[in-house]
Coordinates of C-alpha atoms in Angstrom, one line a residue:
Chain A
X1 CA 89.5 74.6 62.2
X2 CA 88.4 75.6 65.7
X3 CA 90.9 76.5 68.3
X4 CA 90.4 75.5 71.9
X5 CA 92.2 74.1 74.9
X6 CA 93.1 70.8 76.6
X7 CA 93.5 71.0 80.4
X8 CA 95.5 68.3 82.1
X9 CA 94.4 66.8 85.5
X10 CA 94.9 63.7 87.6
X11 CA 92.9 62.1 90.4
X12 CA 95.5 63.0 93.0
X13 CA 93.1 63.6 95.9
X14 CA 90.2 61.5 94.9
X15 CA 89.8 57.9 93.9
X16 CA 90.0 57.0 90.2
X17 CA 87.5 59.0 88.2
X18 CA 86.6 60.9 91.4
X19 CA 87.5 64.3 89.9
X20 CA 85.1 64.0 87.0
X21 CA 82.4 62.4 89.2
X22 CA 82.6 65.2 91.7
X23 CA 82.2 67.8 88.9
X24 CA 79.4 65.8 87.4
X25 CA 77.6 65.7 90.7
X26 CA 77.8 69.5 90.9
X27 CA 76.4 69.9 87.4
X28 CA 73.6 67.5 88.4
X29 CA 72.8 69.5 91.5
X30 CA 73.4 73.1 90.4
X31 CA 73.4 73.0 86.6
X32 CA 77.1 74.1 86.4
X33 CA 80.4 73.7 88.1
X34 CA 83.7 75.6 88.4
X35 CA 86.8 73.8 87.2
X36 CA 90.1 75.1 88.6
X37 CA 93.0 75.0 86.3
X38 CA 96.1 73.9 88.2
X39 CA 99.5 74.5 86.6
X40 CA 103.0 73.2 87.3
X41 CA 105.5 75.5 89.0
X42 CA 107.5 76.0 85.8
X43 CA 104.5 77.1 83.8
X44 CA 103.1 80.6 83.2
X45 CA 99.5 81.5 82.7
X46 CA 98.8 82.1 78.9
X47 CA 97.1 85.4 79.3
X48 CA 96.7 86.1 75.5
X49 CA 95.1 82.7 75.0
X50 CA 92.7 83.3 77.8
X51 CA 91.8 86.7 76.2
X52 CA 90.9 84.7 73.0
X53 CA 88.7 82.4 75.1
X54 CA 87.0 85.3 76.7
X55 CA 86.3 86.9 73.3
X56 CA 85.0 83.6 71.9
X57 CA 82.7 83.1 74.8
X58 CA 81.4 86.6 74.5
X59 CA 80.6 85.9 70.8
X60 CA 79.2 82.4 71.0
X61 CA 78.3 81.9 74.7
X62 CA 79.8 78.4 74.8
X63 CA 83.0 76.7 73.8
X64 CA 84.1 73.1 74.1
X65 CA 87.2 72.6 76.2
X66 CA 88.9 69.2 76.6
X67 CA 90.0 67.7 79.9
X68 CA 92.7 65.1 79.9
X69 CA 93.1 62.7 82.8
X70 CA 96.8 61.9 82.5
X71 CA 96.6 59.2 85.2
X72 CA 93.9 57.1 83.5
X73 CA 94.5 58.3 79.9
X74 CA 90.9 59.4 79.4
X75 CA 89.7 62.5 77.6
X76 CA 86.5 64.5 78.2
X77 CA 84.6 67.3 76.4
X78 CA 83.4 70.1 78.7
X79 CA 80.9 72.7 77.7
X80 CA 82.4 75.9 79.0
X81 CA 80.4 79.1 79.5
X82 CA 82.6 81.4 81.5
X83 CA 86.3 81.8 82.4
X84 CA 87.8 83.9 85.2
X85 CA 91.5 84.6 85.2
X86 CA 93.5 85.7 88.3
X87 CA 95.3 89.0 87.9
X88 CA 98.9 88.7 86.6
X89 CA 101.1 86.5 88.8
X90 CA 98.2 85.6 91.2
X91 CA 95.9 82.8 92.0
X92 CA 92.3 83.0 93.1
X93 CA 90.1 80.8 95.2
X94 CA 86.9 79.4 93.7
X95 CA 84.5 82.1 92.5
X96 CA 81.6 80.1 94.1
X97 CA 82.3 77.6 96.9
X98 CA 78.8 76.1 96.5
X99 CA 79.5 75.2 92.8
X100 CA 82.9 73.7 93.2
X101 CA 84.0 70.3 94.7
X102 CA 85.1 70.6 98.3
X103 CA 88.7 69.6 97.6
X104 CA 89.2 72.9 95.8
X105 CA 88.1 75.0 98.8
X106 CA 91.5 75.5 100.4
X107 CA 93.3 76.0 97.2
X108 CA 93.9 78.9 94.9
X109 CA 94.3 78.6 91.1
X110 CA 95.4 80.8 88.2
X111 CA 92.1 80.4 86.2
X112 CA 88.6 79.0 86.7
X113 CA 86.3 77.6 84.0
X114 CA 82.5 77.4 84.5
X115 CA 81.1 74.2 82.8
X116 CA 77.6 73.0 82.4
X117 CA 78.3 69.6 80.8
X118 CA 81.2 67.1 80.8
X119 CA 81.2 63.9 78.8
X120 CA 83.9 61.3 78.1
X121 CA 84.9 60.9 74.5
X122 CA 86.7 58.3 72.5
X123 CA 90.2 59.6 71.6
X124 CA 90.1 57.5 68.4
X125 CA 87.3 59.7 67.1
X126 CA 89.2 63.0 67.7
X127 CA 91.7 64.6 65.4
X128 CA 93.5 67.1 67.6
X129 CA 96.4 69.2 66.4
X130 CA 98.6 70.9 69.0
X131 CA 99.0 74.5 68.0
X132 CA 101.0 75.8 70.9
X133 CA 102.0 75.0 74.5
X134 CA 101.8 78.6 75.7
X135 CA 102.5 77.9 79.4
X136 CA 106.0 76.7 78.6
X137 CA 108.9 79.0 79.4
X138 CA 111.4 76.9 77.4
X139 CA 111.4 75.4 73.9
X140 CA 110.0 71.9 73.7
X141 CA 111.6 68.9 71.9
X142 CA 108.9 68.7 69.3
X143 CA 107.9 70.9 66.4
X144 CA 104.5 72.6 66.2
X145 CA 101.8 72.3 64.9
X146 CA 101.7 68.6 65.7
X147 CA 99.0 66.0 65.3
X148 CA 98.3 64.0 68.4
X149 CA 98.5 60.3 67.6
X150 CA 98.0 58.8 71.1
X151 CA 97.2 60.1 74.5
X152 CA 100.6 58.9 75.7
X153 CA 102.1 61.7 73.7
X154 CA 100.2 64.3 75.8
X155 CA 101.1 62.4 78.9
X156 CA 104.8 62.7 78.1
X157 CA 104.6 66.4 77.6
X158 CA 105.5 68.3 80.8
X159 CA 102.7 70.9 80.6
X160 CA 99.1 71.2 81.9
X161 CA 97.6 73.2 79.0
X162 CA 97.6 72.8 75.3
X163 CA 96.2 75.1 72.6
X164 CA 94.7 72.8 70.0
X165 CA 92.9 72.9 66.7
X166 CA 89.9 70.6 66.1
X167 CA 88.4 69.9 62.6
Chain B
X1 CA 91.8 106.3 113.2
X2 CA 94.0 104.5 115.8
X3 CA 97.5 104.2 114.4
X4 CA 100.5 103.7 116.6
X5 CA 102.8 103.3 113.6
X6 CA 103.8 99.8 114.7
X7 CA 106.6 97.9 113.0
X8 CA 104.2 95.8 110.9
X9 CA 102.3 98.9 109.8
X10 CA 105.5 100.6 108.7
X11 CA 106.6 97.5 106.8
X12 CA 103.1 97.1 105.1
X13 CA 103.2 100.8 104.1
X14 CA 106.7 100.5 102.7
X15 CA 105.6 97.4 100.7
X16 CA 102.7 99.4 99.1
X17 CA 105.2 102.2 98.3
X18 CA 107.5 99.7 96.6
X19 CA 104.7 98.1 94.7
X20 CA 103.4 101.4 93.4
X21 CA 106.8 102.0 92.0
X22 CA 106.7 98.7 90.1
X23 CA 108.2 96.4 92.6
X24 CA 106.9 93.0 93.8
X25 CA 103.8 92.8 96.0
X26 CA 104.8 89.4 97.4
X27 CA 106.2 90.7 100.8
X28 CA 102.9 92.5 101.4
X29 CA 100.9 89.4 100.5
X30 CA 103.0 87.2 102.7
X31 CA 102.6 89.6 105.7
X32 CA 98.8 89.7 105.3
X33 CA 98.4 86.0 104.8
X34 CA 100.7 84.7 107.4
X35 CA 99.4 86.8 110.3
X36 CA 95.6 86.9 110.6
X37 CA 96.0 90.0 112.9
X38 CA 97.7 91.9 110.2
X39 CA 95.6 94.9 109.0
X40 CA 96.1 95.8 105.4
X41 CA 93.1 98.1 105.6
X42 CA 95.0 100.3 108.1
X43 CA 98.0 100.5 105.8
X44 CA 95.9 101.3 102.8
X45 CA 93.6 103.8 104.5
X46 CA 96.5 105.7 106.0
X47 CA 98.5 105.7 102.7
X48 CA 99.3 109.0 101.2
X49 CA 98.2 107.7 97.7
X50 CA 94.8 106.3 98.8
X51 CA 93.0 108.8 96.6
X52 CA 95.2 108.1 93.6
X53 CA 94.6 104.3 94.1
X54 CA 90.8 104.8 94.3
X55 CA 90.6 107.1 91.3
X56 CA 92.7 104.7 89.2
X57 CA 90.0 102.1 89.8
X58 CA 87.2 104.6 88.9
X59 CA 86.0 105.3 92.4
X60 CA 85.9 108.5 94.4
X61 CA 86.2 106.9 97.8
X62 CA 87.2 103.6 99.5
X63 CA 83.6 103.1 100.6
X64 CA 82.4 103.5 97.1
X65 CA 84.8 100.8 96.0
X66 CA 83.8 98.5 98.8
X67 CA 80.2 98.7 97.9
X68 CA 81.0 97.8 94.3
X69 CA 83.7 95.2 95.1
X70 CA 81.9 92.3 93.5
X71 CA 81.5 94.0 90.2
X72 CA 85.0 95.4 90.4
X73 CA 86.6 92.0 91.1
X74 CA 84.7 90.5 88.2
X75 CA 86.2 93.1 85.9
X76 CA 89.7 92.4 87.3
X77 CA 89.3 88.7 86.5
X78 CA 88.7 89.5 82.9
X79 CA 92.2 89.2 81.3
X80 CA 91.3 91.8 78.6
X81 CA 91.1 94.6 81.1
X82 CA 94.0 96.7 82.2
X83 CA 93.9 97.5 85.9
X84 CA 95.0 100.8 87.3
X85 CA 97.6 101.7 90.0
X86 CA 97.1 99.8 93.2
X87 CA 94.6 97.3 91.9
X88 CA 96.5 94.4 93.2
X89 CA 96.8 95.9 96.7
X90 CA 93.0 96.2 96.7
X91 CA 92.5 92.8 95.3
X92 CA 94.7 91.2 97.9
X93 CA 93.1 93.1 100.7
X94 CA 89.6 92.1 99.5
X95 CA 90.6 88.4 99.0
X96 CA 92.1 88.1 102.5
X97 CA 89.1 89.9 104.1
X98 CA 86.6 87.7 102.2
X99 CA 88.4 84.5 103.1
X100 CA 88.8 85.5 106.7
X101 CA 85.0 86.2 107.0
X102 CA 84.1 82.9 105.3
X103 CA 86.5 80.9 107.4
X104 CA 85.4 82.6 110.6
X105 CA 81.7 81.9 110.0
X106 CA 82.4 78.3 109.1
X107 CA 84.4 77.7 112.2
X108 CA 81.9 79.6 114.4
X109 CA 79.1 77.3 113.0
X110 CA 80.9 74.3 114.3
X111 CA 81.2 75.6 117.8
X112 CA 78.2 77.9 118.4
X113 CA 74.6 78.3 117.5
X114 CA 75.0 81.3 115.1
X115 CA 72.0 81.6 112.9
X116 CA 72.0 80.6 109.2
X117 CA 71.3 84.2 108.3
X118 CA 72.7 87.1 110.3
X119 CA 74.9 90.1 110.4
X120 CA 78.5 90.8 111.3
X121 CA 80.1 94.0 112.3
X122 CA 83.7 94.0 111.0
X123 CA 86.0 96.7 112.5
X124 CA 88.9 97.5 110.3
X125 CA 91.4 100.3 109.5
X126 CA 92.4 101.1 113.1
X127 CA 88.7 101.4 114.0
X128 CA 88.1 103.9 111.2
X129 CA 85.6 101.7 109.5
X130 CA 82.9 99.3 110.7
X131 CA 81.7 97.2 107.8
X132 CA 78.2 95.9 108.2
X133 CA 77.9 92.5 106.6
X134 CA 74.9 90.2 106.0
X135 CA 75.8 86.5 105.7
X136 CA 73.7 83.6 104.5
X137 CA 74.6 80.0 105.0
X138 CA 73.2 77.6 102.5
X139 CA 76.1 75.2 102.1
X140 CA 79.5 74.7 103.6
X141 CA 80.5 78.2 102.7
X142 CA 78.5 81.3 103.5
X143 CA 77.6 84.0 101.0
X144 CA 77.8 87.5 102.2
X145 CA 76.9 91.1 101.2
X146 CA 78.1 94.4 102.4
X147 CA 75.2 96.3 103.7
X148 CA 76.8 99.5 105.0
X149 CA 80.1 101.0 106.0
X150 CA 80.1 103.2 109.1
X151 CA 83.0 105.7 109.2
X152 CA 84.6 106.3 112.6
X153 CA 82.1 104.2 114.6
X154 CA 81.6 105.7 117.9
X155 CA 79.6 102.9 119.4
X156 CA 79.6 99.1 118.8
X157 CA 75.8 99.5 118.7
X158 CA 76.0 101.8 115.7
X159 CA 73.6 99.4 114.0
X160 CA 70.8 101.7 115.2
X161 CA 72.4 104.8 113.8
X162 CA 73.0 102.9 110.6
X163 CA 69.3 101.9 110.4
X164 CA 68.1 105.5 110.4
X165 CA 70.5 106.4 107.6
X166 CA 70.4 103.3 105.5
X167 CA 68.5 102.7 102.2
X168 CA 65.1 100.9 102.6
X169 CA 66.4 97.5 101.6
X170 CA 69.4 97.7 103.9
X171 CA 67.2 99.0 106.7
X172 CA 65.1 95.8 106.6
X173 CA 68.1 93.6 106.6
X174 CA 69.6 95.5 109.5
X175 CA 66.3 95.1 111.5
X176 CA 66.3 91.4 110.8
X177 CA 69.9 91.1 111.9
X178 CA 69.2 92.8 115.2
X179 CA 66.1 90.8 115.9
X180 CA 68.1 87.5 115.9
X181 CA 69.6 88.5 119.2
X182 CA 73.0 87.4 118.1
X183 CA 75.8 89.9 118.2
X184 CA 78.8 88.9 116.0
X185 CA 81.9 91.0 115.7
X186 CA 85.0 90.5 113.6
X187 CA 88.2 92.3 114.5
X188 CA 91.7 91.3 113.3
X189 CA 90.8 87.8 112.4
X190 CA 88.8 87.1 115.6
X191 CA 85.1 86.4 115.5
X192 CA 83.2 87.1 118.7
X193 CA 79.8 85.8 119.2
X194 CA 77.4 86.8 122.0
X195 CA 73.9 85.3 122.0
X196 CA 71.9 87.9 123.8
X197 CA 69.1 85.4 124.6
X198 CA 71.3 83.3 126.8
X199 CA 74.5 85.2 127.6
X200 CA 72.7 87.3 130.2
X201 CA 74.3 90.7 131.0
X202 CA 77.6 89.7 129.3
X203 CA 79.5 92.9 128.7
X204 CA 80.3 94.0 125.2
X205 CA 82.0 93.7 122.8
X206 CA 81.6 97.4 123.3
X207 CA 83.6 100.0 121.4
X208 CA 85.8 100.2 124.5
X209 CA 86.7 96.6 124.2
X210 CA 87.4 96.8 120.5
X211 CA 89.6 99.8 121.0
X212 CA 91.6 97.9 123.6
X213 CA 91.9 94.9 121.3
X214 CA 93.1 97.2 118.6
X215 CA 95.7 98.8 121.0
X216 CA 96.8 95.3 122.1
X217 CA 97.3 94.3 118.4
X218 CA 99.3 97.4 117.5
X219 CA 101.3 97.6 120.7
X220 CA 102.2 94.0 121.2
X221 CA 101.6 91.7 118.2
X222 CA 102.6 94.1 115.5
X223 CA 105.8 94.9 117.3
X224 CA 106.6 91.3 118.1
X225 CA 106.3 92.0 121.8
X226 CA 105.0 89.0 123.8
X227 CA 104.2 88.2 127.4
X228 CA 104.2 84.9 129.2
X229 CA 101.6 85.3 131.9
X230 CA 98.6 87.5 131.3
X231 CA 95.6 88.3 133.5
X232 CA 92.4 89.9 132.3
X233 CA 90.2 91.3 135.0
X234 CA 86.5 91.6 134.0
X235 CA 86.8 89.7 130.8
X236 CA 83.1 90.2 129.7
X237 CA 82.6 88.6 126.3
X238 CA 86.3 87.7 126.2
X239 CA 87.6 89.5 123.1
X240 CA 90.8 90.6 124.8
X241 CA 91.6 87.2 126.3
X242 CA 90.9 85.4 123.1
X243 CA 93.1 87.8 121.2
X244 CA 96.0 87.3 123.7
X245 CA 95.6 83.5 123.6
X246 CA 95.6 83.5 119.8
X247 CA 98.3 86.0 119.0
X248 CA 100.8 86.3 121.9
X249 CA 103.4 83.9 120.7
X250 CA 105.3 83.5 124.0
X251 CA 102.2 83.1 126.1
X252 CA 102.2 80.3 128.6
X253 CA 99.3 81.2 130.8
X254 CA 96.2 83.4 130.7
X255 CA 93.9 83.9 133.6
X256 CA 90.5 85.6 132.9
X257 CA 88.1 86.5 135.6
X258 CA 84.6 87.9 135.7
X259 CA 81.8 88.3 138.2
X260 CA 79.3 87.1 135.7
X261 CA 79.1 83.3 135.1
X262 CA 77.6 83.8 131.7
X263 CA 80.7 85.9 130.7
X264 CA 82.9 83.0 131.5
X265 CA 80.8 80.6 129.5
X266 CA 80.7 83.1 126.6
X267 CA 84.5 83.4 126.7
X268 CA 84.8 79.7 126.7
X269 CA 82.7 79.5 123.5
X270 CA 84.7 82.2 121.9
X271 CA 87.9 80.5 122.7
X272 CA 86.6 77.4 120.9
X273 CA 85.7 79.4 117.9
X274 CA 89.0 81.2 117.5
X275 CA 91.7 78.9 118.9
X276 CA 92.8 75.6 117.6
X277 CA 92.5 72.5 119.9
X278 CA 96.3 72.2 119.6
X279 CA 96.9 75.7 120.9
X280 CA 94.3 75.3 123.6
X281 CA 96.1 72.2 124.9
X282 CA 99.4 74.0 124.9
X283 CA 98.3 77.0 127.0
X284 CA 97.4 77.1 130.6
X285 CA 94.0 78.8 130.5
X286 CA 92.2 79.6 133.7
X287 CA 88.6 81.0 133.6
X288 CA 87.5 82.2 137.0
X289 CA 84.0 83.2 138.0
X290 CA 83.9 85.6 140.9
X291 CA 85.1 88.9 142.2
X292 CA 88.7 90.0 141.6
X293 CA 89.4 91.1 145.2
X294 CA 93.1 90.4 144.9
X295 CA 92.6 86.7 144.4
X296 CA 96.2 86.1 143.3
X297 CA 98.4 86.4 146.4
X298 CA 101.2 84.2 145.1
X299 CA 101.2 85.0 141.5
X300 CA 102.6 87.7 139.3
X301 CA 101.7 88.6 135.7
X302 CA 103.7 90.1 132.9
X303 CA 100.6 91.8 131.5
X304 CA 97.3 92.7 133.1
X305 CA 94.5 93.9 130.9
X306 CA 91.4 95.6 132.2
X307 CA 88.5 97.5 130.8
X308 CA 86.9 98.4 134.2
X309 CA 83.8 100.3 135.1
X310 CA 85.0 103.9 135.0
X311 CA 81.9 106.1 135.4
X312 CA 82.1 107.9 138.7
X313 CA 79.0 107.5 140.8
X314 CA 77.2 110.4 142.3
X315 CA 78.7 111.3 145.7
X316 CA 75.4 110.6 147.3
X317 CA 75.5 106.9 146.4
X318 CA 76.5 104.9 149.5
X319 CA 79.8 103.1 149.3
X320 CA 78.4 99.5 149.5
X321 CA 76.0 100.3 146.6
X322 CA 78.9 101.9 144.7
X323 CA 80.8 98.6 144.8
X324 CA 77.8 96.4 144.0
X325 CA 76.9 98.5 141.0
X326 CA 80.5 98.6 140.0
X327 CA 81.0 94.9 140.0
X328 CA 77.8 93.4 139.0
X329 CA 76.5 95.7 136.3
X330 CA 79.8 96.8 134.9
X331 CA 78.4 100.3 134.8
X332 CA 79.2 102.9 137.4
X333 CA 81.8 103.3 140.1
X334 CA 85.6 103.3 140.1
X335 CA 86.3 100.8 142.9
X336 CA 87.9 98.2 140.7
X337 CA 90.3 100.7 139.2
X338 CA 91.4 101.6 142.8
X339 CA 91.6 98.0 143.8
X340 CA 93.9 97.1 140.9
X341 CA 96.1 100.1 141.2
X342 CA 96.5 99.6 145.0
X343 CA 97.7 96.0 144.3
X344 CA 100.1 96.5 141.5
X345 CA 103.2 95.5 143.4
X346 CA 101.5 92.2 144.3
X347 CA 100.2 91.5 140.8
X348 CA 102.8 92.6 138.3
X349 CA 106.2 91.0 137.7
X350 CA 109.2 93.3 137.7
X351 CA 108.8 94.3 134.1
X352 CA 105.1 93.7 134.0
X353 CA 102.6 96.1 132.5
X354 CA 99.0 97.1 133.1
X355 CA 96.9 98.1 130.1
X356 CA 93.9 99.9 131.5
X357 CA 91.1 101.7 129.8
X358 CA 89.4 104.6 131.5
X359 CA 87.2 107.6 130.4
X360 CA 88.0 111.3 130.7
X361 CA 85.2 111.1 133.4
X362 CA 87.6 109.3 135.7
X363 CA 91.0 110.0 134.2
X364 CA 92.3 112.4 136.8
X365 CA 91.1 110.1 139.6
X366 CA 92.9 107.2 138.0
X367 CA 96.2 109.0 137.4
X368 CA 96.2 110.2 141.0
X369 CA 96.0 106.6 142.2
X370 CA 99.0 105.3 140.2
X371 CA 101.6 104.4 142.8
X372 CA 104.7 106.7 142.9
X373 CA 107.0 103.9 141.8
X374 CA 105.1 103.4 138.5
X375 CA 105.1 105.4 135.3
X376 CA 102.2 105.7 132.9
X377 CA 101.7 106.5 129.3
X378 CA 98.5 107.7 127.6
X379 CA 98.6 105.6 124.5
X380 CA 96.2 108.0 122.7
X381 CA 97.2 111.4 124.0
X382 CA 93.8 113.0 123.3
X383 CA 91.8 109.8 123.9
X384 CA 89.2 108.3 121.5
X385 CA 85.8 110.0 121.4
X386 CA 82.9 107.6 121.7
X387 CA 79.2 107.8 122.2
X388 CA 78.1 107.7 125.9
X389 CA 75.1 105.5 125.7
X390 CA 75.0 104.0 129.2
X391 CA 71.3 103.4 129.8
X392 CA 71.6 103.3 133.6
X393 CA 73.1 106.9 133.6
X394 CA 70.8 108.3 130.9
X395 CA 67.8 107.1 132.9
X396 CA 68.9 108.9 136.1
X397 CA 68.9 112.6 135.7
X398 CA 70.8 113.5 138.8
X399 CA 73.7 111.2 137.8
X400 CA 73.7 112.5 134.3
X401 CA 73.8 116.1 135.6
X402 CA 76.7 115.2 138.0
X403 CA 78.7 113.8 135.1
X404 CA 78.0 116.8 132.9
X405 CA 78.8 119.4 135.5
X406 CA 81.5 117.7 137.5
X407 CA 83.2 115.2 135.2
X408 CA 83.3 116.8 131.7
X409 CA 80.8 114.6 130.0
X410 CA 80.4 116.1 126.5
X411 CA 76.9 117.0 125.2
X412 CA 76.5 117.6 121.4
X413 CA 73.2 117.8 119.6
X414 CA 71.3 116.0 122.3
X415 CA 73.8 113.2 122.4
X416 CA 76.5 112.5 125.0
X417 CA 80.1 111.7 124.3
X418 CA 83.2 111.0 126.3
X419 CA 86.9 110.3 125.5
X420 CA 88.3 106.9 126.4
X421 CA 92.0 106.6 127.3
X422 CA 94.0 103.4 127.1
X423 CA 96.8 103.8 129.7
X424 CA 99.9 101.7 129.9
X425 CA 101.3 101.5 133.5
X426 CA 104.7 100.0 134.4
X427 CA 107.6 100.5 136.7

């Protein structure tokens, strides 16, 4: 079992699929792109989980993180090579303006992931188990660990980040 | 370091104190981010625990930290690392500074012809530091590198002094920056651009102007004091007028006048860089090209700002020449000072104030001209020591000797210095 993350997003500012297309354009042009993780107001950044990601990246140089478009119910695999985390209680602007889509530029986010590949995957071919929802400050209405049967299940959970196990 | 202990400074310092004793840093962050004139560097550099804060980050001095700031912030963004006392103050300060520079260059690019690669002199910490920055525009957002930090800059042209002391790589960058002919200065969120190739004989921004801008910020904006009608006489590049237009919240009208047409054009450009269209439409802005000569018979101002020529001419210079040099080269002569002080009753509203900058070379002369019904205050009791690098004087031995023997020009190690004095005059 490998542990990794799913990050939630929606095409709120762009047209449908615009978020992923903008990131793919950056990868095409620069070889990599920064993904800003946006969280809901009630969430807290999972510092310990990010430390695990840091350690894993130091060991293996690359991990797969999953991106879930909750508006279109699509899921993507993103090859991630670096992560930067804002100091406790803070948010940071993009580490590299050139390598991040322009809609990020005015905003400030709790963590940034540097990715060099993003591809859509068939949910039916995955077998994800939610290990924790570490951004939550309250107990959820489901028991963990939990197998994800459908993407609607993720959609209905009021969080933007899941710690998952993959086979 | 210029520090008038303004209200904002006091509150920023109190916020650092609270944070260092484990309280929230949000008020400090809000103050910095909501007022682009706010100067976190001043609060930090004046703070009693500055050495403790730097040591906790592994640096001996503030400058050492600034040179290594990119590496330092990368470490800070690794969640495995513990950060020492004051790290968040430094991080916030750096983030705001970095964002201000990037935003300023982006906006400047839309309105002027600044080159894709160039240098900026950023004056921070109550003029205690001049940060020399190289920027490079390859996309929407510029990249920049800190080349040097000049402590207590005594001239806005300290580029040259920096070149002789800089490491070889920095030396070359600095030479390239100078060769572009563009002078770009950043002070309290305002970016001033002078293109030396077309802004002929536009004065400044000299260290005098930057000192006055710093005084304006600490005296007025940081104490929430605002004026409705402001006049700047001899606006030069326009830093003081731009700053008033941007930061004086109650301002209705600003009138700026200069004898050099290029100065007026330069000020217009710098207003476009720094002031939003919305604000420009809201304000009455008058830019006048011509001599001051008491042009405002029916108008009174709540604040007059002036950085006049203040170097006394040799007694042998005929009066007509005195005035000509005074007005058109912004170098020698003290006629403009006399003209303004003689007309204070006509120019100032009842509670109006004149913020004037003179040198120790002409201080007594100026104080003697202040009308009996006005009071004055030397804002910096001992003045602010700066390099005296006025070429016209240095080239004329008799004038230089006159200033050395009769006017207390200071000579140290073959360089000349004088003290400049901002004076506030009111009834």
